[in-house]
Amino acid sequence: MSSLVRFLFSLAAAIAAASLLAASLRRRTPPSRLAAHLVPAHMAAARNRSFVLWLHGLGDSGPANEPIRTFFSAPEFRLTKWAFPSAPNSPVSCNYGAVMPSWFDIHELPMSAGSPQDESGVLKAVENVHAMIDREVADGIHPENIFVCGFSQGGALTLASVLLYPKRLGGGAVFSGWVPFGSSVTERISPEARKTPILWSHGIADNVVLFEAGQAGPPFLQNAGFSCEFKAYPGLGHSISKEELYSLGSWIKNRLKASEEKEN
């Protein structure tokens, strides 16, 4: 077994385990108010041309997801700035009120297409994500070179944040996520935001965020005026595969090139 395969197995296991219901999630972590763990991709003197924001799943942390960066070693990512923020510690209803890192409340798991949602909590979390994006734009990164990505609960927050950001972004990538609010929220979506492309990846064997919850995404997005590329992965449970990450790398590279050409 190669070192890459061993790494992938450990990465998938760590991310999946961190998003399950078990008591293993009930670990003590320092309080955090969306404390971003920023990782510059090159020397500090080099000017960042793009920004990737990764949002973790329930019970996980930002730093635990940093190994994902090793899949993005292409030259196009040489001047990419990465951020792996950690969710604040909050009581989670589906885990009997246990306090753990959580972007918003989750009422039940497994998550289905009809599960109740903490819409007010989602919108509050979106404000914090937008503040992070705004800081990067203020630092000179073009909005169309900004990509928001997330797994599970982080994928749901990714979707909400991209849809409700007032400008067009480079893209939003949802992994094993779901639509975290009702259709009434679409009235708040700006015309520019509707131009942001969405990549949605979901394992057919996911028994935490059911595949049906993922399948409900593209019709919702189509009705809201978004373009969504949906990819189903047979045999994949509630985890991230190397195929998904390599696909994400290609997807971002294509859009980086397009936005940089437009910028020049």
mmCIF file of N, CA and C in Angstrom, residues 7-8 11-12 15 54 65 67-72 77 82 149 151 175 199 201 233 239-252:
data_model
loop_
_atom_site.group_PDB
_atom_site.id
_atom_site.type_symbol
_atom_site.label_atom_id
_atom_site.label_comp_id
_atom_site.label_asym_id
_atom_site.label_seq_id
_atom_site.Cartn_x
_atom_site.Cartn_y
_atom_site.Cartn_z
ATOM 1 N N PHE A 7 -2.487 7.635 3.332
ATOM 2 C CA PHE A 7 -2.929 8.975 3.731
ATOM 3 C C PHE A 7 -4.402 9.184 3.431
ATOM 4 N N LEU A 8 -4.828 8.747 2.235
ATOM 5 C CA LEU A 8 -6.224 8.922 1.846
ATOM 6 C C LEU A 8 -7.148 8.177 2.783
ATOM 7 N N LEU A 11 -7.250 10.114 5.999
ATOM 8 C CA LEU A 11 -7.963 11.376 5.831
ATOM 9 C C LEU A 11 -9.458 11.148 5.781
ATOM 10 N N ALA A 12 -9.891 10.177 4.962
ATOM 11 C CA ALA A 12 -11.323 9.904 4.846
ATOM 12 C C ALA A 12 -11.891 9.449 6.172
ATOM 13 N N ILE A 15 -12.189 12.505 8.656
ATOM 14 C CA ILE A 15 -13.265 13.447 8.337
ATOM 15 C C ILE A 15 -14.622 12.810 8.574
ATOM 16 N N TRP A 54 -12.167 26.489 3.393
ATOM 17 C CA TRP A 54 -12.675 25.140 3.611
ATOM 18 C C TRP A 54 -13.421 25.092 4.948
ATOM 19 N N ASN A 65 -8.339 19.444 9.012
ATOM 20 C CA ASN A 65 -8.611 19.289 7.587
ATOM 21 C C ASN A 65 -7.491 19.818 6.692
ATOM 22 N N PRO A 67 -4.604 18.684 5.829
ATOM 23 C CA PRO A 67 -3.970 17.780 4.864
ATOM 24 C C PRO A 67 -4.619 17.775 3.482
ATOM 25 N N ILE A 68 -5.835 18.277 3.390
ATOM 26 C CA ILE A 68 -6.503 18.361 2.088
ATOM 27 C C ILE A 68 -5.666 19.179 1.101
ATOM 28 N N ARG A 69 -4.918 20.136 1.615
ATOM 29 C CA ARG A 69 -4.112 20.999 0.749
ATOM 30 C C ARG A 69 -3.096 20.227 -0.082
ATOM 31 N N THR A 70 -2.692 19.045 0.382
ATOM 32 C CA THR A 70 -1.663 18.294 -0.338
ATOM 33 C C THR A 70 -2.135 17.830 -1.713
ATOM 34 N N PHE A 71 -3.443 17.865 -1.958
ATOM 35 C CA PHE A 71 -3.976 17.471 -3.264
ATOM 36 C C PHE A 71 -3.939 18.628 -4.267
ATOM 37 N N PHE A 72 -3.504 19.791 -3.835
ATOM 38 C CA PHE A 72 -3.556 20.980 -4.685
ATOM 39 C C PHE A 72 -2.151 21.544 -4.864
ATOM 40 N N PHE A 77 -1.994 26.745 -8.060
ATOM 41 C CA PHE A 77 -2.286 27.000 -6.653
ATOM 42 C C PHE A 77 -1.089 27.593 -5.898
ATOM 43 N N TRP A 82 -5.106 29.756 1.718
ATOM 44 C CA TRP A 82 -6.080 28.821 2.252
ATOM 45 C C TRP A 82 -6.512 29.254 3.647
ATOM 46 N N CYS A 149 -15.548 25.928 -0.043
ATOM 47 C CA CYS A 149 -15.742 24.479 -0.113
ATOM 48 C C CYS A 149 -16.073 23.959 1.275
ATOM 49 N N PHE A 151 -17.516 20.238 3.738
ATOM 50 C CA PHE A 151 -17.959 18.853 3.868
ATOM 51 C C PHE A 151 -19.081 18.752 4.887
ATOM 52 N N PHE A 175 -19.605 19.026 -0.522
ATOM 53 C CA PHE A 175 -19.318 17.597 -0.391
ATOM 54 C C PHE A 175 -20.233 17.009 0.679
ATOM 55 N N LEU A 199 -20.322 23.111 -7.553
ATOM 56 C CA LEU A 199 -19.956 21.709 -7.717
ATOM 57 C C LEU A 199 -20.493 20.946 -6.512
ATOM 58 N N SER A 201 -20.788 17.124 -4.815
ATOM 59 C CA SER A 201 -20.325 15.740 -4.822
ATOM 60 C C SER A 201 -20.949 14.995 -3.649
ATOM 61 N N TYR A 233 -21.066 9.354 -6.356
ATOM 62 C CA TYR A 233 -19.955 8.418 -6.201
ATOM 63 C C TYR A 233 -20.467 7.098 -5.621
ATOM 64 N N SER A 239 -17.874 10.406 3.624
ATOM 65 C CA SER A 239 -16.445 10.735 3.645
ATOM 66 C C SER A 239 -16.080 11.387 2.319
ATOM 67 N N ILE A 240 -14.815 11.782 2.215
ATOM 68 C CA ILE A 240 -14.312 12.390 0.982
ATOM 69 C C ILE A 240 -13.293 11.445 0.360
ATOM 70 N N SER A 241 -13.410 11.242 -0.928
ATOM 71 C CA SER A 241 -12.483 10.355 -1.638
ATOM 72 C C SER A 241 -11.432 11.165 -2.374
ATOM 73 N N LYS A 242 -10.345 10.509 -2.758
ATOM 74 C CA LYS A 242 -9.305 11.188 -3.522
ATOM 75 C C LYS A 242 -9.839 11.635 -4.883
ATOM 76 N N GLU A 243 -10.770 10.841 -5.450
ATOM 77 C CA GLU A 243 -11.349 11.237 -6.747
ATOM 78 C C GLU A 243 -12.080 12.569 -6.629
ATOM 79 N N GLU A 244 -12.799 12.757 -5.527
ATOM 80 C CA GLU A 244 -13.517 14.020 -5.323
ATOM 81 C C GLU A 244 -12.551 15.196 -5.224
ATOM 82 N N LEU A 245 -11.456 15.006 -4.505
ATOM 83 C CA LEU A 245 -10.508 16.100 -4.317
ATOM 84 C C LEU A 245 -9.749 16.424 -5.597
ATOM 85 N N TYR A 246 -9.372 15.407 -6.354
ATOM 86 C CA TYR A 246 -8.714 15.670 -7.633
ATOM 87 C C TYR A 246 -9.674 16.362 -8.600
ATOM 88 N N SER A 247 -10.939 15.944 -8.565
ATOM 89 C CA SER A 247 -11.943 16.599 -9.403
ATOM 90 C C SER A 247 -12.123 18.062 -8.997
ATOM 91 N N LEU A 248 -12.109 18.315 -7.695
ATOM 92 C CA LEU A 248 -12.211 19.692 -7.218
ATOM 93 C C LEU A 248 -11.036 20.523 -7.699
ATOM 94 N N GLY A 249 -9.839 19.948 -7.652
ATOM 95 C CA GLY A 249 -8.660 20.677 -8.113
ATOM 96 C C GLY A 249 -8.786 21.094 -9.565
ATOM 97 N N SER A 250 -9.220 20.176 -10.422
ATOM 98 C CA SER A 250 -9.397 20.502 -11.840
ATOM 99 C C SER A 250 -10.495 21.541 -12.025
ATOM 100 N N TRP A 251 -11.564 21.389 -11.278
ATOM 101 C CA TRP A 251 -12.699 22.309 -11.383
ATOM 102 C C TRP A 251 -12.282 23.731 -11.004
ATOM 103 N N ILE A 252 -11.514 23.869 -9.924
ATOM 104 C CA ILE A 252 -11.051 25.194 -9.513
ATOM 105 C C ILE A 252 -10.055 25.748 -10.525
#
